Structures are given as C-alpha cells and as structure tokens.
Amino acid sequence: MADINSPLEIGVTTGPIRGSRKIHVGPHRVAMREIVLEPSCGEPPVRVYDTSGPYTDPAATIDIATGLPLLRRPWQMARGDVEAYDAREVQPEDNGLKGPDRSAGVPAYPNTIRRPLRAKAGGNISQMHYARRGIITPEMEYVAERENLGREFVRKEMDGNSWGAEIPEYVTPEFVRDELARGRAIIPSNVNHPECEPMAIGRNFLVKINANIGNSAVASDVAAEVDKLVWSIRWGADTVMDLSTGRNIHDTREWIIRNSPVPIGTVPIYQALEKVGGIAEDLTWEIFRDTLIEQAEQGVDYFTIHAGVRLPYIPMTAKRVTGIVSRGGSIMAKWCLSHHRESFLYEHFDEITEICAAYDIAYSLGDGLRPGSIADANDEAQFAELYTLGELTKRAWAQDVQVMIEGPGHVPMHKIKENMTKQLEACGEAPFYTLGPLVTDIAPGYDHITSGIGAAQIGWYGTAMLCYVTPKEHLGLPDRDDVKVGVVTYKLAAHAADLAKGHPAAQVRDDALSRARFEFRWRDQFNLSLDPETAEQYHDQTLPAEGAKTAHFCSMCGPKFCSMKITQEVRDFAAKQNAPIQTFVAVEEAEAGMAAMSEKYREGGNELYIGANGREQD
Amino acid sequence: MADINSPLEIGVTTGPIRGSRKIHVGPHRVAMREIVLEPSCGEPPVRVYDTSGPYTDPAATIDIATGLPLLRRPWQMARGDVEAYDAREVQPEDNGLKGPDRSAGVPAYPNTIRRPLRAKAGGNISQMHYARRGIITPEMEYVAERENLGREFVRKEMDGNSWGAEIPEYVTPEFVRDELARGRAIIPSNVNHPECEPMAIGRNFLVKINANIGNSAVASDVAAEVDKLVWSIRWGADTVMDLSTGRNIHDTREWIIRNSPVPIGTVPIYQALEKVGGIAEDLTWEIFRDTLIEQAEQGVDYFTIHAGVRLPYIPMTAKRVTGIVSRGGSIMAKWCLSHHRESFLYEHFDEITEICAAYDIAYSLGDGLRPGSIADANDEAQFAELYTLGELTKRAWAQDVQVMIEGPGHVPMHKIKENMTKQLEACGEAPFYTLGPLVTDIAPGYDHITSGIGAAQIGWYGTAMLCYVTPKEHLGLPDRDDVKVGVVTYKLAAHAADLAKGHPAAQVRDDALSRARFEFRWRDQFNLSLDPETAEQYHDQTLPAEGAKTAHFCSMCGPKFCSMKITQEVRDFAAKQNAPIQTFVAVEEAEAGMAAMSEKYREGGNELYIGANGREQD
C-alpha cells in the first residue's frame, strides 16, 4: 500500500504535456496551455483549453497532503455574504458500514478545512443568484476569459449548424452573467471548494466532458483514485464525479476534493445507502439530509439527485428489456416500492434546494429511469421522468439554484435528436448532461466508441456536457489506461460537436494540425494532437528512425511518391498564372490556362520530392 | 521469412469464433454464423452475417497454396456466355520495377488459373446486365438469402428513419434483381474470382464495411497480407482492398484473391505507376489498359478509377489547406499538369467500361479530390468531381456495368448530410462508399474513432459501404491488432446505421445481448458481442474468478446491490397486480395500485439477491 502522504507514492503525474507550456492570461491569471510550433512555420502557438490545473505547471509545488491553493477564497470573502462555522463531526458511518478501514490505507485527510463556509442565515450565494441581481462575479470573468481561447485568430464568418443555440462571436463577462441568470449555463462552485478553477457548462459554451472515478466494494483505493483524478484532468476532463461506494467514502472524497482544480460531482444517495447497511428501504430523509450537509461541507460542487423517479413511473419500467439500470434510480425505486410512498427526494426537493443555495451546489437532476438498452430508448418511463425534471428545474430556479439535467444512456441514432428537443422544451434550456448515448448494445469492450458516436451527435444538437464511457463499461472497473482512452475519446467527440455547432474558436486547432501534416512537421502533428505520446508511438512503430520525424515522407507511400508535393506544384502554377482559384471555370477556359501552365512546369523541371505525407489510401 | 506454402507459417487464423457455429442455409448453402445461447434462457440461437468464409468452418480443409473452392464456377458455366482463353503472360514489370524479388519471399502462386474466363466476343456478363434482362441469377438468390438473416424473429412494425431508402420487410431474389437493374446496388463478382461468396452493396441492404490491406515500399510481405485478409474477414470485413505498391504486386494479389471469399478491390493506377518507374507523367493509356486486363484475369472484383479528376478541376485545389490527399487523385493531377491534357481515364472511360462488362468488374469511381482536412470539406473541387462521377455513372450504366461512388474523407458533422444528398442526386442513387468521414483532424492515433463517428452518421443517411480507418491512419501501417480494431469499430458503426435506418433484422442481436446482460448470462454477453475475446478479457481483469461468470453480480456495484434485480421485483408486482404497464397512469391511480402492491412485496419478503449487473454509473 502506498504511503498516502507521499505524492510520488501516489504516482500523480506532473509536468507539462509534451510540446506545451502553461500560460496565465488576464487579471485573473486564467490557466491555458500553449502548443509551441516549429519556428520554420512562422505560426503563432496554438492555445488550447486547459483542465489540468497546477499539475502541468513546472513552477507549481505539488503536495497531495496539503492540497491545491485556494484560488477562489479571496473572491468569496470579498462578497461578505458567507460565515464560517464548526463543521459537522465526521461519524464512523460516514466512512462505510464498519467505519474507516485504515488497513486499506485511507487516513483522514491531514489538511481538512475544519471551519467550512456557508451563506449567512437565509442568504443565497449561488452564481445564479448573483447573476440575477446583475452582479458579474470574478468566477464569471474567469469563465469568459477561459472560453475565448483562440478566438482572436478566427475569421469572422461562422460556419456550422448550432440547432438554435446562440453562440456569441466573443464571450463577455456580461454574456456569462446573462446565461447564468437565464439558467442556460451553470458554474459549479461550492463555496467549500475554493481550489476549483471556474468553468461553465452550457449550450452556448464549449462542450465539456466528465470523467467518473471512485472506488467500489470490489476494488481500488484512495491512492489510485487521486491518481485517476489527476490523470483524467491531464487529458481533458472538465469535471470529475466521485462515485465511490463501500468503505472510506468520506476520507476518499476529501483527498479528491482538496486536490481537484475541477468541479467534483457525487451521487449522495450512494453514501446514504452505505449508512443504512445497503438496505434501500431503511433510507430516511434525515439520513439523506445529513449526508448532503456532510458533502456540502467538504466542497462537492454538484449533486446528482434522482428526484424524478416518482412512484407512479416505476410500473412503466416493468416491460423493459433492461428495466432500471441507474443505480440511484433503482435505489429510489426500491424505497418507493417497499414504502408504497412517493420518493422522499421529490417530497423534500425544496429543502434540498435550500442547502444547495447556502453552499452554491448545482443540481445534476439524475435520470434514474434512463434506458439501459436500445429496446428501451425514448420510452414512456424515460420521458415521464424528464418532464418531472423540468418541473423540478423551475422549482430550483425559483430559489436561484443552478441546475443541469442528466440524460441517457442507450439510444439508436434516429432517436437521439428527440431526447435533446424534449429536454430543451421540458427543462427550459437548462444544460443537458448525457451519458453517451450508446448507439448499439452489441459491442462491449468498445463502448467508449459506441457511446462516443452518440455523444458527438447529441453534443452537436446542444448537450452541454458529455459523461465519458470507458472501454470497460458493462464489464469491469476502468484502470488508468481505460480512463485515458475514455477521456480522449470524449474530448474528440466534444470537439467534433464544437466544430459542427460552428464554435468560432473550434477549427483553429484542426487547421494548425492539418497545415503541419501538409508541411511534414511531424513533431507539430504529434504535439497538436489530443494524445501526443500515442501519435508518436504509432508513427515510430513503422518508422522508428529519428530522421523520419523530419523526413519529407511517411510510411503510407514510402520514399517514392508524394501527393502533398503535387499540391504544392499545383499551387505554384496557380500563383504564377493567377489561374482562377475557388471559382468554377469552364473546361475550355481552364484548358487554355493549363496549356501555358504546363510550359512553365516543364521549364521549372518536374522532379518530385521524395515521399508523401498525410495521404489516405486510395 | 515464413514458408509461403505452409498456411501455419503464414499464421492464418482458423476455427470458429467462440460460442458460434457455422451453418449453411437454403439451396445455395449460404454460410451464416449462429451464436448459441445458454440453454437456461430458452432462446433460439442468434444468426449473424458471416463474412469469414471457410476459415471458421471446422469441416473445411484450408490450404493457402491451393486456394478456396470455386463456389460460383458452376453458375458461371451454366450461363453459357463465357469463354476460356490463354492468359496474358505475366511480365517482370508486373511485379515492380526490378521484377519479382524472390528474396522477399513471394513465389508465383502455385495454383493460378492459367485459362481465365471472359464474356464471349461482344458479350456482357455483368450482374446488372442479367438483372436488366429480367434474369435472376444464383448470385442474386444467394444475396437474398444472406441479407434476410434473422428477419423471421422480427416484430413487424418498422422503427427507424431511413432518409428515403426503401428497405423491404423481406428481401426476395426479385428485389435484389430490381435493385441491381436500377443501379441502386451492386454484386461485385469478377468471373475470375469464383471463390467469392456473393454479397450486395446498396442503400437498401445491410451497411457493409471494407478493410484495406496491402504491402508498401516500406514494409510488409505476402504472408502478412494473406494473414491480414483472413483476419479482417474473420472480424467482419465485407470486402477487402489490396492497396499494394512496390514490388511483387502481381504475385501478392494472386495469393490474396485465390484465398478470398469476399470481393477484392484494387486501385490499378498504383500498379501502372510502378510499371513506369513511379514517374506519373510517363503513364500511358496503353500501360494502364494492359494493367486492367492483367488484374481482370486475376479476378479483381472492383476497380477504383479516378476518372473524375479532370484537368479544369485541379486549380480548384490550390487554395486548400491539404490540397490533394488521394494518392490516385494526385497521380492523375500530376499527369494532367505535365501533359496539360485531359485525364486519359476520363477520355478512355468507355473503353474501361467495356473491359468491366467482359469480366463483370464493378466500378468504384474514386474521389481523387476528396478533402483531406476539415478546412477543405465540401468545397468546389470536391463537388465538381462528384458531378463528373455522376456523368460517368450514367455512361457506365449505358453499358450495364455496375458502379459505386467513393466519398470523403474529412468532413465536420454539419456537412456530412450534404455529401449524401448531393451524391444521391448526382449519381442516380448508385451506392455510396465513403472513407469515414473523420469529423475532426485533431486526434491522430484515434482516427478509427473520429472517422467511426462520421461513418455511423453517413451510413445512417444512406451510404452503402464504409471504408475502415485504423488507429494508425496518418501515422503508419496498420498491424494485425490495428486491423482488428478498425474492423470492429466499423462493424459497430455500420450496425448503428442499420438500427437507425430501421433495418428489420438489426435489433435482434442488441435485444439478445441486452437480455443476456439483464439475466446475468455473462458468457452469452461475451459471445453475442462483436469481439468476445476482448469482452471476456476486460471482465476478467476485474473479476478473474471463473465463478464470477455465473455469479449474479458484477464489479460495478459489487456483491451488495443489484439494480437489475429490483426491476425483476417491479415486474413481478406488475404481473400480480395487472398494474397499468406502458400506459401513462395518473399519480393517484398509481399510488392506489402501488399500496396494494407493496403489501404483496412485504409478504413475499424483500431480500435482495446479491450483486448487480449491467448498471451504468450514476
């Protein structure tokens, strides 16, 4: 077992991603990553959104036992609307049935905030509340700076189909405020998670992705979980959910939050269930409420609450092929059945909302009745719950509490759009947060791909955040490699959605990489890709020689022929001749032009450079 | 170097896929795969489309040096419209610049057909020609049987959006004939590839996938290529393209065709280029024509011909970010530039068509000007070529020759649909055959996924065949593992498209797998998946114990909680109470029903079974 007090033993990965450097922009020193290109190309560095926190900053000192700096604390105090108080005492049951299991190597976190903050009595410190009062917070300014990434390079005309979203050419703090006020975006920001770098989840911002971590009764431990947190944000996770169950839940979560620069989400019912020995029917509102307070004080930024699983909807799942597949949903279904009562989450919803308002915790209204198979997609149970989530959204908004809505699941492509349309209509444009969806059930072992296909599409249609799926989905617990593959797959799906929506900054990186490909700048290609290590490894498997990285050829055509080079020739002629470019020319006209061009060609000597690059076969 | 005469040395994989058995259906003994489920479930075996040929048939004797049985030969002879003749002599240049390099381990194939067949003088033996004369061939009957797969199990109402395709509830030989006659489908079937099991490519049939193999000047050898052929069809490749360049092209192709139960496609210009020392401008119509005859006699089933790369379109590529990325396209562009003449492929198109008619070779009209980057998608050069391909399609159809059209490439999601719409309009519904498209440029190393996202969508919109992309795309040459990952990724994309189009048989396998998941039938889940080995490996990484494969729990929830079980309880109550199922019930009404249900529940004792299965986290 690793010595938890040693970051090295925990194996957290630090240091910059290859070819990149950390920069800080604007008055709030917003962290971004800059990919530096070969001087030969004369192109500026490419700025990319950076979720990795101080772990990729060579200047930062990382000490897992101390935690990250409290970035937001000054902003919070300056608002003068919070009070510190004595934290609820940690109970043995907070760490699972038999209490903390030290043998599993989870000591209490050495640097816990003993005096958490909350809104002064009767107050509301949610970002939505400030926004509705016309206040632009530093969090909103930070988000505006962060989202504008690379827009300065961008040509003005928008290209894309955003399906009715209202993506601005440039994000101003006022735009962020307005989106928050309207409930179209959220900034998850529990007052007790001051380490968090503000980020926005909303249809008119860049599409975000979430990575799930968490131990389970069967495997894993806290060292591995902290490592997975740092590893997943290194590759691009915008938020992380701690889905731990079993023992040491409280302590594990503390280690994670204190070291997380991204919002942390949880499903509080998981921990509540542990407190009652795993017997769903023994759950009570009091135990659940106590768990919310416990997690609120630790700094959880958003809660998945399955308040839409109402008693009358449960029979609608009876004829399904896979019934209820959401763990939270099935816990509540079991409780409702055994007590033949309406869900206590639904009945106490407004009280939960009060807690959220006091700490600025965002709702992630859970889709406990989402389909777990193609056969069950878009059925009555699913949409009955969705419309209830819409009703609850309005109730949360009445208290100025931030809300996003969780979505499926397993959905064939032709039924994906309906999910987005109904969600926008039922939930007043509150951000949609979906798991996939998987577009077929027949590929276990490849469900990061079956779900990446659905995720890219629903992201294009307007989903604000995509919950990743790893290759181990349905089969086992993801290891470090699975987490990376899941994150990179979702990052590319989210980016594909940004491109299709016509996000002004999105294409900058594609164009830079494609120019590097055309110009044989291999290292730039690797560094501009989502996973530089893998790109270089694959290249080297065929052409290991260091020289091959600068050579003007690749293994696809070999050192004999180059399609890219021919384009360069076409380009040269066109330039010399001022031949008509990008405008359709009649055959005769062009042939005339080409005759002259060909003369020049022969004069110039028509030797080909060696090799080819970026060609696709055929 | 492996001894080419020993299949074992070549390392061809034989034997059934785990959990499956080979069956033969109907008068033509159409090969299919049956996945046998655990007796406990009482479900019939699931039939799946089988591209693997005799290699997965334990009863078959495999001898790579002898080749596969000549399945179609009796049908061909019975038609009485072909003649055997002395094959063109194999020339040294057929095997590359320096002639065959035996040291590279490529002996001439020992069992070559020395007397190839062709249509009797002036005749036409294309499947389209027969179809238009109202003749239903055994090939059409075979295809009908093959496509109907599992439809007998299917509930009648169609579910899906086929974007105007006309998918029949049941495929009859007459339907196949009609689709061929209209040019909406093709059956690639060179008379000299009698080993081929007939298959159809068309918008109203199951979506097909192609795998590219082929050596290159830089790597690989014939043993590896034959192995890749067998390996790629084992996992589901419907056709295979041999994109070999460099030496031993002729002999390598012979080894591949004689051992292939699927249609083989080539890009003849690659070999023609080798014959002129790699100097594009030295290509002539005579050399190209001779190469077509050479390949026609070997049995190539479809030719990629870049006849749409016309002289006047070349300047349109000058302002592109990645210019011309198609190798065939750039060869022709270079030829046109240096001779300032119209492409000889375009000028001699009708003569090429005559050759195709005499051997029944299908056209795959190449998109030599397809975009190689997001920036170049859907531009003027691309669509100018597409409309020329449409003109050529009609010219080929005038001679009753089968045609499909190649498509891009790199296209952001919002521009994919336009590609399909314009292709249908320009090419009279001739089958579309696309490479991906990749929906972003920024993920080298993951381009099987970036392209799988685009492939699933364009397949849904109506593309008939999807050309796979491996993780090595843009970086290097795919190895055996890359080929498998590429094939499985495209298989799932094609299946997702079939589901979304509402293909009557498509959902059978999803439902069977989801039922197995719900009922904890782990082995059935593995066996029903596209890649059983990987599914089981991933499962065992978390829970290696053999017992875990029969246990009623999995690693996601651990041995404590089961969401699936709860559904079973919901189901039982519903049944007992005849509670309203699948019909929306008013809250009060339901609560009343549930009250009674709950009594029963408590009576029955509400202990949970151990464990959980199929749950997705949250």
Coordinates of N, CA, C and O in Angstrom, one line a residue, chain A residues 413-414, chain B residues 158-168 203-205 207 417 420 424 429 457-463 497-504:
Chain A
M413 N -29.4 6.0 -33.2 CA -29.1 7.4 -33.7 C -30.4 8.1 -34.1 O -30.5 9.3 -33.8
H414 N -31.4 7.4 -34.6 CA -32.6 8.1 -35.1 C -33.4 8.6 -33.9 O -34.4 9.4 -34.2
Chain B
M158 N -41.9 -1.3 -38.4 CA -40.5 -0.8 -38.7 C -40.3 0.3 -37.7 O -41.1 1.2 -37.5
D159 N -39.1 0.4 -37.2 CA -38.7 1.5 -36.3 C -37.4 2.1 -36.8 O -36.4 1.4 -36.9
G160 N -37.4 3.3 -37.3 CA -36.2 3.9 -37.8 C -36.5 5.1 -38.7 O -37.7 5.3 -39.1
N161 N -35.5 5.7 -39.2 CA -35.6 6.8 -40.2 C -34.6 6.5 -41.2 O -33.4 6.7 -41.0
S162 N -35.0 6.0 -42.4 CA -34.1 5.6 -43.5 C -33.8 6.7 -44.5 O -33.2 6.4 -45.5
W163 N -34.3 7.9 -44.2 CA -34.0 9.0 -45.1 C -34.4 8.7 -46.5 O -33.6 9.0 -47.5
G164 N -35.5 8.1 -46.7 CA -36.0 7.9 -48.1 C -35.5 6.6 -48.7 O -35.9 6.3 -49.9
A165 N -34.7 5.8 -48.0 CA -34.4 4.5 -48.6 C -35.6 3.6 -48.7 O -36.6 4.0 -48.0
E166 N -35.6 2.5 -49.4 CA -36.7 1.7 -49.5 C -36.4 0.3 -49.0 O -36.4 -0.7 -49.8
I167 N -36.1 0.1 -47.8 CA -35.7 -1.1 -47.2 C -37.0 -2.1 -47.1 O -38.0 -1.7 -46.5
P168 N -36.9 -3.2 -47.7 CA -38.1 -4.1 -47.7 C -38.2 -4.9 -46.4 O -37.2 -5.1 -45.7
R203 N -27.9 0.7 -50.7 CA -28.6 1.5 -49.7 C -29.7 0.8 -49.0 O -30.0 1.0 -47.8
N204 N -30.3 -0.2 -49.7 CA -31.5 -0.9 -49.2 C -31.1 -2.3 -48.6 O -31.9 -3.1 -48.3
F205 N -29.8 -2.5 -48.5 CA -29.3 -3.7 -47.9 C -28.5 -3.4 -46.6 O -28.3 -2.2 -46.3
V207 N -25.6 -2.3 -44.2 CA -24.5 -1.5 -44.5 C -23.2 -2.4 -44.4 O -23.1 -3.1 -43.4
K417 N -24.3 15.4 -44.1 CA -25.6 15.1 -44.8 C -25.5 15.7 -46.3 O -26.0 15.0 -47.2
M420 N -24.2 13.2 -48.7 CA -25.1 12.1 -49.1 C -26.1 12.6 -50.1 O -26.4 12.0 -51.1
L424 N -26.6 11.3 -54.0 CA -27.8 10.6 -54.5 C -28.3 11.3 -55.7 O -28.7 10.7 -56.7
E429 N -28.6 7.5 -57.3 CA -28.7 6.5 -56.3 C -27.7 5.4 -56.4 O -27.9 4.3 -55.8
Q457 N -22.8 8.1 -39.0 CA -23.8 9.0 -39.5 C -24.1 8.9 -41.0 O -25.3 8.8 -41.4
I458 N -23.1 8.9 -41.8 CA -23.3 8.8 -43.2 C -23.9 7.5 -43.6 O -24.6 7.4 -44.6
G459 N -23.6 6.4 -42.8 CA -24.2 5.1 -43.1 C -25.7 5.2 -42.8 O -26.5 4.7 -43.6
W460 N -26.1 5.9 -41.8 CA -27.5 6.1 -41.5 C -28.2 6.9 -42.6 O -29.2 6.6 -43.1
Y461 N -27.5 7.9 -43.1 CA -28.0 8.8 -44.2 C -28.2 8.0 -45.5 O -29.0 8.4 -46.4
G462 N -27.5 6.9 -45.7 CA -27.7 6.1 -46.9 C -26.4 5.5 -47.5 O -26.5 4.9 -48.6
T463 N -25.2 5.8 -47.0 CA -24.0 5.2 -47.5 C -24.1 3.7 -47.4 O -24.4 3.2 -46.4
A497 N -25.8 2.2 -37.9 CA -26.6 2.8 -39.0 C -27.8 1.9 -39.4 O -28.9 2.4 -39.7
D498 N -27.6 0.6 -39.4 CA -28.7 -0.3 -39.7 C -29.8 -0.1 -38.7 O -31.0 -0.1 -39.1
L499 N -29.5 0.0 -37.5 CA -30.5 0.2 -36.4 C -31.3 1.5 -36.7 O -32.5 1.5 -36.7
A500 N -30.5 2.6 -37.0 CA -31.1 3.9 -37.2 C -32.0 3.9 -38.5 O -33.0 4.6 -38.5
K501 N -31.6 3.2 -39.5 CA -32.4 3.1 -40.7 C -33.6 2.3 -40.5 O -34.5 2.3 -41.4
G502 N -33.7 1.5 -39.4 CA -34.8 0.7 -39.2 C -34.8 -0.6 -39.9 O -35.8 -1.3 -40.2
H503 N -33.6 -1.1 -40.1 CA -33.4 -2.4 -40.8 C -34.1 -3.5 -40.0 O -33.8 -3.6 -38.8
P504 N -35.0 -4.2 -40.6 CA -35.9 -5.2 -39.8 C -35.1 -6.1 -38.9 O -35.5 -6.4 -37.8

